[in-house]
Tab-separated table of N, CA and C in Angstrom:
chain	number	residue	atom	x	y	z
D	1	MET	N	8.710	29.200	-0.820
D	1	MET	CA	8.693	28.008	-0.006
D	1	MET	C	9.551	27.010	-0.666
D	2	SER	N	10.377	26.449	0.090
D	2	SER	CA	11.280	25.324	-0.407
D	2	SER	C	10.541	24.014	-0.513
D	3	SER	N	11.063	23.090	-1.035
D	3	SER	CA	10.567	21.750	-1.089
D	3	SER	C	10.495	21.073	0.273
D	4	LEU	N	11.468	21.377	1.105
D	4	LEU	CA	11.527	20.862	2.397
D	4	LEU	C	10.373	21.534	3.246
D	5	ASP	N	10.221	22.955	3.142
D	5	ASP	CA	9.185	23.560	3.848
D	5	ASP	C	7.747	22.981	3.500
D	6	LEU	N	7.524	22.777	2.198
D	6	LEU	CA	6.292	22.156	1.812
D	6	LEU	C	6.108	20.720	2.483
D	7	ILE	N	7.142	19.888	2.491
D	7	ILE	CA	7.017	18.603	3.071
D	7	ILE	C	6.740	18.737	4.621
D	8	MET	N	7.448	19.596	5.199
D	8	MET	CA	7.162	19.842	6.629
D	8	MET	C	5.681	20.430	6.963
D	9	ALA	N	5.214	21.232	6.035
D	9	ALA	CA	3.918	21.713	6.254
D	9	ALA	C	2.933	20.599	6.102
D	10	VAL	N	3.119	19.843	5.058
D	10	VAL	CA	2.158	18.692	4.743
D	10	VAL	C	2.318	17.592	5.957
D	11	LEU	N	3.480	17.432	6.452
D	11	LEU	CA	3.754	16.486	7.549
D	11	LEU	C	2.992	16.927	8.768
D	12	ILE	N	3.031	18.236	9.044
D	12	ILE	CA	2.296	18.764	10.268
D	12	ILE	C	0.753	18.524	10.083
D	13	ILE	N	0.346	18.929	8.958
D	13	ILE	CA	-1.137	18.621	8.594
D	13	ILE	C	-1.519	17.184	8.696
D	14	HIS	N	-0.705	16.333	8.280
D	14	HIS	CA	-0.933	14.890	8.322
D	14	HIS	C	-0.908	14.415	9.762
D	15	VAL	N	0.055	14.759	10.605
D	15	VAL	CA	0.085	14.422	11.996
D	15	VAL	C	-1.153	14.932	12.636
D	16	PHE	N	-1.581	16.229	12.452
D	16	PHE	CA	-2.623	16.794	13.161
D	16	PHE	C	-3.913	15.974	12.781
D	17	ALA	N	-4.130	15.648	11.521
D	17	ALA	CA	-5.295	14.910	11.050
D	17	ALA	C	-5.363	13.509	11.633
D	18	SER	N	-4.044	12.878	11.796
D	18	SER	CA	-3.898	11.650	12.386
D	18	SER	C	-4.439	11.567	13.834
D	19	ILE	N	-4.028	12.680	14.563
D	19	ILE	CA	-4.315	12.901	16.005
D	19	ILE	C	-5.828	12.930	16.067
D	20	MET	N	-6.469	13.699	15.208
D	20	MET	CA	-7.937	14.033	15.318
D	20	MET	C	-8.591	12.563	15.011
D	21	PHE	N	-8.239	11.812	14.021
D	21	PHE	CA	-8.819	10.523	13.685
D	21	PHE	C	-8.611	9.508	14.679
D	22	ILE	N	-7.307	9.296	15.157
D	22	ILE	CA	-7.007	8.232	16.103
D	22	ILE	C	-7.626	8.562	17.466
D	23	GLY	N	-7.390	9.750	17.973
D	23	GLY	CA	-7.933	10.127	19.235
D	23	GLY	C	-9.404	10.166	19.318
D	24	GLY	N	-10.109	10.561	18.183
D	24	GLY	CA	-11.448	10.479	18.181
D	24	GLY	C	-12.080	9.050	18.144
D	25	SER	N	-11.359	8.229	17.423
D	25	SER	CA	-11.829	6.805	17.371
D	25	SER	C	-11.784	6.100	18.717
D	26	PHE	N	-10.605	6.245	19.357
D	26	PHE	CA	-10.542	5.660	20.732
D	26	PHE	C	-11.359	6.306	21.671
D	27	PHE	N	-11.615	7.669	21.655
D	27	PHE	CA	-12.481	8.357	22.507
D	27	PHE	C	-13.898	7.796	22.435
D	28	ILE	N	-14.416	7.504	21.221
D	28	ILE	CA	-15.716	6.988	20.954
D	28	ILE	C	-15.831	5.691	21.669
D	29	TRP	N	-14.879	4.827	21.459
D	29	TRP	CA	-14.977	3.443	22.171
D	29	TRP	C	-14.776	3.435	23.579
D	30	PHE	N	-13.761	4.172	24.041
D	30	PHE	CA	-13.414	3.984	25.424
D	30	PHE	C	-14.051	5.091	26.311
D	31	ILE	N	-14.589	6.035	25.841
D	31	ILE	CA	-15.277	7.166	26.712
D	31	ILE	C	-16.725	7.234	26.371
D	32	VAL	N	-17.208	7.557	25.145
D	32	VAL	CA	-18.648	7.782	24.798
D	32	VAL	C	-19.358	6.524	25.101
D	33	TRP	N	-18.915	5.313	24.410
D	33	TRP	CA	-19.698	4.154	24.615
D	33	TRP	C	-20.049	3.813	26.124
D	34	PRO	N	-18.966	3.699	26.844
D	34	PRO	CA	-19.258	3.255	28.375
D	34	PRO	C	-20.134	4.322	28.983
D	35	ALA	N	-19.785	5.577	28.741
D	35	ALA	CA	-20.534	6.637	29.396
D	35	ALA	C	-22.009	6.713	28.888
D	36	SER	N	-22.454	6.237	27.814
D	36	SER	CA	-23.749	6.135	27.288
D	36	SER	C	-24.644	5.247	28.303
D	37	TYR	N	-24.000	4.218	28.891
D	37	TYR	CA	-24.739	3.433	29.853
D	37	TYR	C	-25.104	4.106	31.010
D	38	LYS	N	-24.405	5.215	31.417
D	38	LYS	CA	-24.742	5.936	32.623
D	38	LYS	C	-25.690	7.056	32.295
D	39	MET	N	-25.860	7.417	31.061
D	39	MET	CA	-26.793	8.489	30.629
D	39	MET	C	-28.145	8.078	30.836
D	40	THR	N	-28.533	6.804	30.351
D	40	THR	CA	-29.926	6.370	30.415
D	40	THR	C	-30.018	4.904	30.264
D	41	LYS	N	-31.062	4.336	30.922
D	41	LYS	CA	-31.229	2.914	30.785
D	41	LYS	C	-32.025	2.530	29.576
D	42	ASP	N	-32.712	3.360	29.036
D	42	ASP	CA	-33.500	3.263	27.773
D	42	ASP	C	-32.648	2.965	26.564
D	43	GLU	N	-32.708	1.734	26.097
D	43	GLU	CA	-31.725	1.353	25.021
D	43	GLU	C	-32.072	2.070	23.719
D	44	SER	N	-33.114	2.421	23.463
D	44	SER	CA	-33.445	3.267	22.142
D	44	SER	C	-32.778	4.762	22.359
D	45	MET	N	-32.944	5.181	23.543
D	45	MET	CA	-32.352	6.613	23.726
D	45	MET	C	-30.849	6.547	23.752
D	46	ARG	N	-30.316	5.457	24.413
D	46	ARG	CA	-28.915	5.318	24.508
D	46	ARG	C	-28.290	5.115	23.056
D	47	THR	N	-29.060	4.356	22.261
D	47	THR	CA	-28.492	4.026	20.995
D	47	THR	C	-28.609	5.360	20.152
D	48	LYS	N	-29.700	6.172	20.356
D	48	LYS	CA	-29.781	7.448	19.649
D	48	LYS	C	-28.725	8.384	20.019
D	49	ILE	N	-28.476	8.498	21.186
D	49	ILE	CA	-27.347	9.451	21.753
D	49	ILE	C	-25.958	9.057	21.120
D	50	VAL	N	-25.698	7.731	21.131
D	50	VAL	CA	-24.414	7.282	20.566
D	50	VAL	C	-24.306	7.425	19.099
D	51	GLY	N	-25.509	7.205	18.407
D	51	GLY	CA	-25.734	7.404	16.930
D	51	GLY	C	-25.477	8.848	16.477
D	52	ILE	N	-26.038	9.814	17.233
D	52	ILE	CA	-25.912	11.212	16.963
D	52	ILE	C	-24.477	11.639	17.078
D	53	ILE	N	-23.851	11.248	18.247
D	53	ILE	CA	-22.387	11.526	18.385
D	53	ILE	C	-21.582	10.868	17.163
D	54	GLY	N	-21.920	9.637	16.860
D	54	GLY	CA	-21.217	8.917	15.834
D	54	GLY	C	-21.440	9.667	14.500
D	55	ARG	N	-22.562	10.073	14.259
D	55	ARG	CA	-22.838	10.762	12.924
D	55	ARG	C	-21.952	12.117	12.934
D	56	TYR	N	-21.905	12.835	14.034
D	56	TYR	CA	-21.274	14.005	14.030
D	56	TYR	C	-19.741	13.751	13.915
D	57	PHE	N	-19.234	12.798	14.670
D	57	PHE	CA	-17.846	12.314	14.532
D	57	PHE	C	-17.535	11.856	13.094
D	58	GLY	N	-18.539	11.253	12.424
D	58	GLY	CA	-18.469	10.836	11.056
D	58	GLY	C	-17.976	11.884	10.043
D	59	TRP	N	-18.485	13.189	10.298
D	59	TRP	CA	-18.115	14.172	9.453
D	59	TRP	C	-16.673	14.517	9.630
D	60	TRP	N	-16.255	14.464	10.873
D	60	TRP	CA	-14.761	14.664	11.122
D	60	TRP	C	-13.826	13.583	10.579
D	61	THR	N	-14.391	12.389	10.643
D	61	THR	CA	-13.769	11.165	10.165
D	61	THR	C	-13.550	11.389	8.627
D	62	ASP	N	-14.626	11.649	8.001
D	62	ASP	CA	-14.557	11.828	6.486
D	62	ASP	C	-13.612	12.863	6.099
D	63	ALA	N	-13.589	13.960	6.924
D	63	ALA	CA	-12.574	15.045	6.501
D	63	ALA	C	-11.233	14.762	6.822
D	64	THR	N	-10.962	14.025	8.007
D	64	THR	CA	-9.594	13.614	8.285
D	64	THR	C	-9.094	12.587	7.454
D	65	ILE	N	-10.036	11.582	6.998
D	65	ILE	CA	-9.499	10.485	6.131
D	65	ILE	C	-9.151	11.129	4.826
D	66	ALA	N	-9.883	12.100	4.341
D	66	ALA	CA	-9.578	12.695	2.956
D	66	ALA	C	-8.160	13.350	3.046
D	67	ILE	N	-7.980	14.231	4.224
D	67	ILE	CA	-6.781	14.883	4.475
D	67	ILE	C	-5.544	13.866	4.595
D	68	LEU	N	-5.844	12.767	5.275
D	68	LEU	CA	-4.762	11.721	5.518
D	68	LEU	C	-4.364	11.099	4.247
D	69	VAL	N	-5.445	10.781	3.429
D	69	VAL	CA	-5.162	10.128	2.048
D	69	VAL	C	-4.359	10.974	1.171
D	70	VAL	N	-4.730	12.290	1.070
D	70	VAL	CA	-4.082	13.172	0.181
D	70	VAL	C	-2.681	13.541	0.743
D	71	SER	N	-2.624	13.900	2.004
D	71	SER	CA	-1.285	14.235	2.538
D	71	SER	C	-0.294	12.947	2.561
D	72	GLY	N	-0.922	11.900	2.909
D	72	GLY	CA	-0.050	10.646	3.086
D	72	GLY	C	0.431	10.220	1.665
D	73	GLY	N	-0.468	10.431	0.581
D	73	GLY	CA	-0.049	10.139	-0.711
D	73	GLY	C	1.105	11.010	-1.136
D	74	TYR	N	1.040	12.245	-0.817
D	74	TYR	CA	2.091	13.263	-1.134
D	74	TYR	C	3.418	12.813	-0.323
D	75	LEU	N	3.269	12.570	1.084
D	75	LEU	CA	4.457	12.330	1.777
D	75	LEU	C	5.067	10.978	1.373
D	76	GLY	N	4.207	9.987	1.029
D	76	GLY	CA	4.681	8.678	0.551
D	76	GLY	C	5.503	8.814	-0.794
D	77	TYR	N	4.930	9.673	-1.741
D	77	TYR	CA	5.602	9.893	-2.969
D	77	TYR	C	6.996	10.607	-2.632
D	78	GLU	N	7.052	11.491	-1.820
D	78	GLU	CA	8.350	12.221	-1.412
D	78	GLU	C	9.198	11.267	-0.819
D	79	TYR	N	8.651	10.373	0.126
D	79	TYR	CA	9.563	9.431	0.774
D	79	TYR	C	10.273	8.530	-0.091
D	80	ILE	N	9.660	8.122	-1.229
D	80	ILE	CA	10.325	7.187	-2.164
D	80	ILE	C	10.895	8.014	-3.383
D	81	HIS	N	10.909	9.358	-3.256
D	81	HIS	CA	11.479	10.238	-4.157
D	81	HIS	C	10.877	10.008	-5.664
D	82	GLY	N	9.599	9.628	-5.625
D	82	GLY	CA	8.941	9.491	-6.899
D	82	GLY	C	9.320	8.143	-7.656
D	83	ASN	N	10.164	7.314	-7.034
D	83	ASN	CA	10.558	6.070	-7.640
D	83	ASN	C	9.767	4.896	-7.009
D	84	PHE	N	8.704	4.461	-7.803
D	84	PHE	CA	7.791	3.515	-7.296
D	84	PHE	C	8.517	2.158	-7.099
D	85	GLY	N	9.600	1.839	-7.819
D	85	GLY	CA	10.299	0.671	-7.833
D	85	GLY	C	10.872	0.435	-6.422
D	86	LEU	N	11.052	1.484	-5.605
D	86	LEU	CA	11.622	1.364	-4.218
D	86	LEU	C	10.532	0.660	-3.308
D	87	LEU	N	9.255	0.724	-3.737
D	87	LEU	CA	8.216	0.027	-2.848
D	87	LEU	C	8.498	-1.477	-2.776
D	88	THR	N	9.131	-1.996	-3.667
D	88	THR	CA	9.405	-3.528	-3.543
D	88	THR	C	10.815	-3.922	-3.455
D	89	THR	N	11.722	-2.936	-3.493
D	89	THR	CA	13.134	-3.180	-3.505
D	89	THR	C	13.887	-2.714	-2.274
D	90	THR	N	13.227	-1.969	-1.426
D	90	THR	CA	13.871	-1.476	-0.172
D	90	THR	C	12.986	-1.816	1.009
D	91	ILE	N	13.634	-1.812	2.126
D	91	ILE	CA	12.883	-2.182	3.378
D	91	ILE	C	11.861	-1.050	3.679
D	92	GLY	N	12.326	0.155	3.501
D	92	GLY	CA	11.530	1.410	3.768
D	92	GLY	C	10.323	1.283	2.839
D	93	GLY	N	10.545	0.985	1.410
D	93	GLY	CA	9.639	0.944	0.448
D	93	GLY	C	8.538	-0.090	0.803
D	94	LYS	N	9.028	-1.224	1.310
D	94	LYS	CA	8.055	-2.366	1.664
D	94	LYS	C	7.219	-1.885	2.837
D	95	ILE	N	7.825	-1.289	3.867
D	95	ILE	CA	7.027	-0.816	4.871
D	95	ILE	C	5.957	0.170	4.445
D	96	LEU	N	6.383	1.044	3.582
D	96	LEU	CA	5.431	2.104	3.090
D	96	LEU	C	4.341	1.384	2.406
D	97	LEU	N	4.591	0.408	1.470
D	97	LEU	CA	3.638	-0.334	0.769
D	97	LEU	C	2.705	-1.088	1.726
D	98	ALA	N	3.268	-1.765	2.677
D	98	ALA	CA	2.395	-2.442	3.745
D	98	ALA	C	1.491	-1.348	4.406
D	99	LYS	N	2.010	-0.227	4.706
D	99	LYS	CA	1.209	0.765	5.382
D	99	LYS	C	-0.013	1.174	4.388
D	100	VAL	N	0.328	1.388	3.197
D	100	VAL	CA	-0.771	1.766	2.126
D	100	VAL	C	-1.818	0.742	2.156
D	101	ILE	N	-1.372	-0.541	2.124
D	101	ILE	CA	-2.367	-1.639	1.978
D	101	ILE	C	-3.230	-1.748	3.209
D	102	VAL	N	-2.510	-1.606	4.497
D	102	VAL	CA	-3.293	-1.702	5.657
D	102	VAL	C	-4.337	-0.401	5.811
D	103	VAL	N	-3.916	0.743	5.395
D	103	VAL	CA	-4.775	1.974	5.318
D	103	VAL	C	-5.957	1.635	4.568
D	104	TRP	N	-5.818	1.115	3.337
D	104	TRP	CA	-7.010	0.883	2.492
D	104	TRP	C	-7.933	-0.208	3.057
D	105	ILE	N	-7.324	-1.183	3.712
D	105	ILE	CA	-8.136	-2.184	4.234
D	105	ILE	C	-8.963	-1.675	5.446
D	106	MET	N	-8.376	-0.787	6.240
D	106	MET	CA	-8.950	-0.113	7.452
D	106	MET	C	-10.075	0.715	6.871
D	107	ILE	N	-9.873	1.543	5.864
D	107	ILE	CA	-10.841	2.401	5.249
D	107	ILE	C	-12.118	1.689	4.802
D	108	VAL	N	-11.795	0.592	4.080
D	108	VAL	CA	-12.916	-0.141	3.461
D	108	VAL	C	-13.792	-0.840	4.700
D	109	LEU	N	-13.030	-1.477	5.599
D	109	LEU	CA	-13.739	-2.112	6.697
D	109	LEU	C	-14.463	-1.108	7.588
D	110	MET	N	-13.945	0.097	7.757
D	110	MET	CA	-14.483	1.046	8.648
D	110	MET	C	-15.885	1.541	7.970
D	111	TYR	N	-15.763	1.954	6.722
D	111	TYR	CA	-16.905	2.538	6.114
D	111	TYR	C	-17.941	1.444	5.758
D	112	ALA	N	-17.522	0.313	5.388
D	112	ALA	CA	-18.570	-0.669	5.195
D	112	ALA	C	-19.339	-0.994	6.468
D	113	ASN	N	-18.631	-1.090	7.549
D	113	ASN	CA	-19.303	-1.434	8.834
D	113	ASN	C	-20.099	-0.163	9.198
D	114	ASN	N	-19.663	0.962	9.222
D	114	ASN	CA	-20.463	2.089	9.691
D	114	ASN	C	-21.621	2.439	8.811
D	115	ILE	N	-21.477	2.249	7.468
D	115	ILE	CA	-22.508	2.620	6.632
D	115	ILE	C	-23.746	1.641	6.725
D	116	TYR	N	-23.321	0.331	6.668
D	116	TYR	CA	-24.284	-0.692	6.783
D	116	TYR	C	-24.884	-0.915	8.129
D	117	HIS	N	-24.030	-1.219	9.169
D	117	HIS	CA	-24.492	-1.561	10.432
D	117	HIS	C	-24.931	-0.369	11.190
D	118	GLY	N	-24.327	0.846	11.056
D	118	GLY	CA	-24.768	2.026	11.780
D	118	GLY	C	-26.180	2.386	11.519
D	119	LYS	N	-26.542	2.354	10.204
D	119	LYS	CA	-27.927	2.622	9.946
D	119	LYS	C	-28.888	1.562	10.403
D	120	LEU	N	-28.520	0.380	10.192
D	120	LEU	CA	-29.290	-0.793	10.700
D	120	LEU	C	-29.578	-0.756	12.129
D	121	ILE	N	-28.626	-0.495	12.873
D	121	ILE	CA	-28.665	-0.363	14.323
D	121	ILE	C	-29.644	0.703	14.794
D	122	MET	N	-29.532	1.837	14.163
D	122	MET	CA	-30.462	2.941	14.544
D	122	MET	C	-31.833	2.528	14.219
D	123	ARG	N	-32.061	1.996	13.055
D	123	ARG	CA	-33.416	1.488	12.627
D	123	ARG	C	-34.042	0.533	13.619
D	124	LEU	N	-33.143	-0.480	13.934
D	124	LEU	CA	-33.622	-1.530	14.923
D	124	LEU	C	-33.893	-0.884	16.329
D	125	ALA	N	-33.095	0.042	16.726
D	125	ALA	CA	-33.444	0.728	18.018
D	125	ALA	C	-34.717	1.499	18.023
D	126	GLU	N	-34.954	2.137	16.838
D	126	GLU	CA	-36.304	2.876	16.822
D	126	GLU	C	-37.414	1.941	16.780
D	127	GLU	N	-37.208	0.708	16.121
D	127	GLU	CA	-38.235	-0.240	16.093
D	127	GLU	C	-38.391	-1.139	17.420
D	128	LYS	N	-37.482	-0.766	18.307
D	128	LYS	CA	-37.312	-1.485	19.586
D	128	LYS	C	-37.202	-3.059	19.425
D	129	LYS	N	-36.326	-3.453	18.380
D	129	LYS	CA	-36.082	-4.836	18.128
D	129	LYS	C	-34.614	-5.080	18.716
D	130	TYR	N	-34.633	-5.178	20.048
D	130	TYR	CA	-33.408	-5.159	20.874
D	130	TYR	C	-32.516	-6.450	20.639
D	131	ASP	N	-33.191	-7.541	20.477
D	131	ASP	CA	-32.465	-8.786	20.337
D	131	ASP	C	-31.687	-8.756	19.020
D	132	GLU	N	-32.344	-8.312	17.967
D	132	GLU	CA	-31.687	-8.274	16.604
D	132	GLU	C	-30.596	-7.216	16.637
D	133	MET	N	-30.837	-6.093	17.345
D	133	MET	CA	-29.873	-5.081	17.488
D	133	MET	C	-28.677	-5.475	18.289
D	134	LYS	N	-28.774	-6.303	19.291
D	134	LYS	CA	-27.597	-6.786	20.085
D	134	LYS	C	-26.859	-7.722	19.236
D	135	ARG	N	-27.503	-8.523	18.389
D	135	ARG	CA	-26.820	-9.406	17.522
D	135	ARG	C	-25.924	-8.737	16.503
D	136	ILE	N	-26.487	-7.607	15.905
D	136	ILE	CA	-25.777	-6.766	14.907
D	136	ILE	C	-24.614	-5.983	15.668
D	137	ARG	N	-24.866	-5.651	16.870
D	137	ARG	CA	-23.866	-4.833	17.644
D	137	ARG	C	-22.581	-5.718	17.876
D	138	LYS	N	-22.775	-6.955	18.096
D	138	LYS	CA	-21.646	-7.855	18.330
D	138	LYS	C	-20.847	-7.973	17.082
D	139	ILE	N	-21.472	-7.985	15.869
D	139	ILE	CA	-20.794	-8.004	14.632
D	139	ILE	C	-19.959	-6.688	14.448
D	140	THR	N	-20.719	-5.619	14.722
D	140	THR	CA	-20.145	-4.260	14.459
D	140	THR	C	-18.948	-3.945	15.438
D	141	HIS	N	-19.091	-4.493	16.643
D	141	HIS	CA	-18.075	-4.230	17.602
D	141	HIS	C	-16.836	-5.004	17.206
D	142	VAL	N	-16.852	-6.258	16.657
D	142	VAL	CA	-15.811	-6.919	16.259
D	142	VAL	C	-15.063	-6.109	15.088
D	143	ALA	N	-15.934	-5.737	14.125
D	143	ALA	CA	-15.324	-4.992	12.992
D	143	ALA	C	-14.643	-3.720	13.546
D	144	SER	N	-15.219	-3.001	14.466
D	144	SER	CA	-14.741	-1.809	15.043
D	144	SER	C	-13.396	-2.067	15.723
D	145	PHE	N	-13.303	-3.063	16.532
D	145	PHE	CA	-11.965	-3.411	17.241
D	145	PHE	C	-10.892	-3.863	16.204
D	146	ILE	N	-11.327	-4.508	15.195
D	146	ILE	CA	-10.338	-4.741	14.123
D	146	ILE	C	-9.855	-3.500	13.629
D	147	THR	N	-10.715	-2.530	13.360
D	147	THR	CA	-10.332	-1.239	12.789
D	147	THR	C	-9.373	-0.532	13.784
D	148	LEU	N	-9.653	-0.559	15.002
D	148	LEU	CA	-8.738	0.043	16.009
D	148	LEU	C	-7.418	-0.662	15.933
D	149	GLY	N	-7.361	-1.990	15.860
D	149	GLY	CA	-6.111	-2.713	15.713
D	149	GLY	C	-5.372	-2.259	14.516
D	150	LEU	N	-6.069	-2.065	13.384
D	150	LEU	CA	-5.445	-1.621	12.119
D	150	LEU	C	-4.893	-0.250	12.299
D	151	ILE	N	-5.635	0.579	12.999
D	151	ILE	CA	-5.046	1.956	13.312
D	151	ILE	C	-3.708	1.798	14.044
D	152	LEU	N	-3.646	0.942	15.005
D	152	LEU	CA	-2.353	0.793	15.831
D	152	LEU	C	-1.312	0.279	14.880
D	153	ALA	N	-1.740	-0.681	13.921
D	153	ALA	CA	-0.783	-1.198	12.996
D	153	ALA	C	-0.145	-0.137	12.089
D	154	ILE	N	-1.024	0.703	11.637
D	154	ILE	CA	-0.702	1.869	10.680
D	154	ILE	C	0.329	2.819	11.513
D	155	MET	N	-0.022	3.048	12.828
D	155	MET	CA	0.899	3.870	13.626
D	155	MET	C	2.231	3.340	13.725
D	156	GLY	N	2.258	1.991	13.881
D	156	GLY	CA	3.525	1.207	14.140
D	156	GLY	C	4.345	1.302	12.737
D	157	LEU	N	3.643	1.066	11.685
D	157	LEU	CA	4.342	1.154	10.441
D	157	LEU	C	4.904	2.562	10.209
D	158	ALA	N	4.036	3.562	10.577
D	158	ALA	CA	4.576	4.973	10.283
D	158	ALA	C	5.775	5.149	11.080
D	159	VAL	N	5.932	4.712	12.317
D	159	VAL	CA	7.160	4.877	13.160
D	159	VAL	C	8.255	4.126	12.559
D	160	LEU	N	8.017	2.906	12.021
D	160	LEU	CA	9.105	2.202	11.388
D	160	LEU	C	9.719	2.860	10.099
D	161	LEU	N	8.852	3.623	9.443
D	161	LEU	CA	9.251	4.342	8.258
D	161	LEU	C	10.412	5.291	8.562
D	162	GLN	N	10.480	5.762	9.788
D	162	GLN	CA	11.448	6.742	10.259
D	162	GLN	C	12.912	6.151	10.363
D	163	PHE	N	12.874	4.749	10.463
D	163	PHE	CA	14.117	4.108	10.628
D	163	PHE	C	14.721	3.391	9.382
D	164	PHE	N	13.906	3.291	8.314
D	164	PHE	CA	14.211	2.543	7.130
D	164	PHE	C	14.089	3.423	5.868
D	165	MET	N	14.705	4.444	5.743
D	165	MET	CA	14.698	5.266	4.475
D	165	MET	C	15.240	4.621	3.234
D	166	PRO	N	14.452	4.803	2.195
D	166	PRO	CA	14.821	4.097	1.001
D	166	PRO	C	16.130	4.681	0.334
């Protein structure tokens, strides 16, 4: 297998993992969440349904994030030909560096939000503390929509990388 073959194989894996992560993220917010209101009027049950789907998707998220970080790290290294100086001296390098920074911000925000608020919302739903749950949901929705915005920014930066080779 040549170096180019390896890069292409890793790129295919990276793109597929991106599709799974991005598509799943938008599917949860634009399909599962609205549909949950049609499944049941019981707030505890609806929260439980979305929570179960979210936990299941969480396993996929963890796997795709791991794949994306490893494959993206490799592809980024190849993109700059192992010369880290290019990250600050070329347009392509600066775009790649911006992408790496935005990816890490997104990962930290996403996991902090999901781990803390996700468990709290599930507990509040079980305890039928709906007012408190709604207050926390507003916070988690803002964080989630920021995460979706960061995902779009990462996609935009990835596209830009194709036009500015170091």
